[in-house]
Amino acid sequence: MDKRNIIPAAFLLSGILLIILSLIEGEAKIALFFIIPIIYGTGLYLGLGILLIFVSIPLFFFFSGHHRMRDKKEFTRGEQTQKESSYGGVIFIGPIPIIFGKDKTVAKKMMYLGLLIALILAAVYVAVILI
């Protein structure tokens, strides 16, 4: 992970942990609306958790955008090289992962990541139901 993303990642992780704590404490409940998981309730932990997650999203954009602007200013014409970039991602629509990637290796990595996230979400959901 890049050093610039430590602060937004800390906000995101803290928000997730606060939401889990609110579920454990009984301040929040989890339900399914068709296939979409919903967390609802009242309480300080849940409110702070949601707030921290929402604050982390613009922080990720701010810290990564600030870095790109600084790198553009340092770029000179003599250093132009062609780099092949690869990208990929996982989007969850309810419990169903949608995987995309530029090449097969990245798509395969995203498939494994999506499977891991789906298993973790299923385990958390089952654990919350049994509590």
XYZ file of C-alpha atoms in Angstrom:
131
model
C 0.000 0.000 0.000
C 1.173 3.488 -0.788
C 2.098 5.680 2.186
C -0.356 8.356 1.068
C -3.295 5.990 1.469
C -2.597 5.061 5.091
C -4.861 7.781 6.526
C -7.895 6.998 4.315
C -7.379 3.263 4.876
C -7.282 3.851 8.638
C -10.587 5.759 8.419
C -12.145 2.959 6.359
C -10.900 0.171 8.628
C -11.969 2.070 11.759
C -15.438 2.557 10.292
C -15.773 -1.130 9.475
C -14.586 -2.118 12.954
C -17.041 0.297 14.599
C -19.907 -1.163 12.561
C -18.869 -4.691 13.570
C -18.702 -3.525 17.202
C -22.201 -2.045 16.928
C -23.455 -5.387 15.579
C -21.817 -7.241 18.471
C -23.166 -4.782 21.066
C -26.687 -5.078 19.661
C -26.960 -1.446 18.552
C -27.298 -2.508 14.912
C -28.952 -5.337 13.050
C -28.269 -6.877 9.660
C -30.922 -7.964 7.156
C -31.291 -8.908 3.515
C -33.431 -6.936 1.096
C -33.714 -9.443 -1.755
C -29.954 -10.081 -2.142
C -28.630 -6.784 -0.781
C -27.323 -6.828 2.798
C -28.558 -3.904 4.911
C -27.207 -2.772 8.275
C -29.585 -0.636 10.321
C -29.972 0.525 13.871
C -29.288 3.324 16.284
C -26.272 4.001 18.371
C -23.035 5.890 18.534
C -20.819 3.111 17.154
C -22.951 2.600 14.057
C -23.197 6.327 13.356
C -19.463 6.895 13.759
C -18.680 3.833 11.649
C -20.831 5.007 8.761
C -19.429 8.532 9.054
C -15.826 7.288 8.962
C -16.518 5.142 5.900
C -18.119 8.061 4.052
C -15.233 10.371 4.996
C -12.653 7.819 3.826
C -13.950 7.802 0.232
C -13.132 11.459 -0.608
C -9.884 11.128 1.344
C -8.753 8.336 -1.005
C -9.440 10.590 -4.002
C -7.802 13.620 -2.405
C -4.593 11.855 -1.433
C -4.203 10.002 -4.749
C -5.076 13.087 -6.845
C -2.620 15.276 -4.953
C 0.147 12.800 -5.783
C -0.694 12.780 -9.505
C -0.609 16.571 -9.765
C 2.825 16.677 -8.135
C 4.158 13.984 -10.487
C 2.871 15.857 -13.558
C 4.884 18.935 -12.638
C 8.069 16.882 -12.293
C 7.651 15.211 -15.702
C 10.015 16.288 -18.480
C 9.875 15.518 -22.210
C 13.130 13.579 -22.210
C 11.731 10.895 -19.923
C 8.868 9.680 -22.120
C 8.602 5.895 -22.103
C 5.809 3.536 -22.975
C 4.638 1.504 -20.011
C 2.105 -1.260 -20.275
C -0.365 -0.945 -17.432
C -2.711 -3.594 -16.186
C -5.825 -3.113 -14.127
C -8.722 -5.038 -12.739
C -11.467 -4.904 -10.184
C -14.349 -6.573 -8.419
C -17.808 -5.049 -8.079
C -20.359 -6.693 -5.797
C -24.023 -6.417 -6.661
C -25.496 -7.995 -3.580
C -23.628 -11.265 -3.072
C -22.715 -11.614 -6.768
C -19.201 -10.473 -7.746
C -18.619 -8.937 -11.181
C -14.964 -9.275 -12.160
C -13.062 -7.345 -14.815
C -9.433 -6.997 -15.805
C -7.229 -5.961 -18.698
C -5.440 -9.298 -19.005
C -6.040 -12.853 -17.818
C -3.609 -12.764 -14.895
C -5.174 -9.655 -13.376
C -8.692 -11.007 -13.959
C -7.715 -14.284 -12.276
C -6.317 -12.391 -9.270
C -9.541 -10.366 -9.064
C -11.552 -13.592 -9.249
C -9.689 -14.993 -6.247
C -10.073 -11.678 -4.401
C -13.817 -11.635 -5.141
C -14.172 -15.204 -3.925
C -12.287 -14.382 -0.725
C -14.426 -11.297 -0.053
C -17.635 -13.257 -0.760
C -16.587 -15.996 1.679
C -15.725 -13.432 4.369
C -19.063 -11.657 3.885
C -20.936 -14.969 4.059
C -19.071 -15.948 7.241
C -19.834 -12.590 8.880
C -23.484 -12.850 7.876
C -23.800 -16.383 9.274
C -21.987 -15.357 12.472
C -24.334 -12.403 12.973
C -27.404 -14.563 12.351
C -26.241 -17.122 14.931
C -25.543 -14.499 17.604
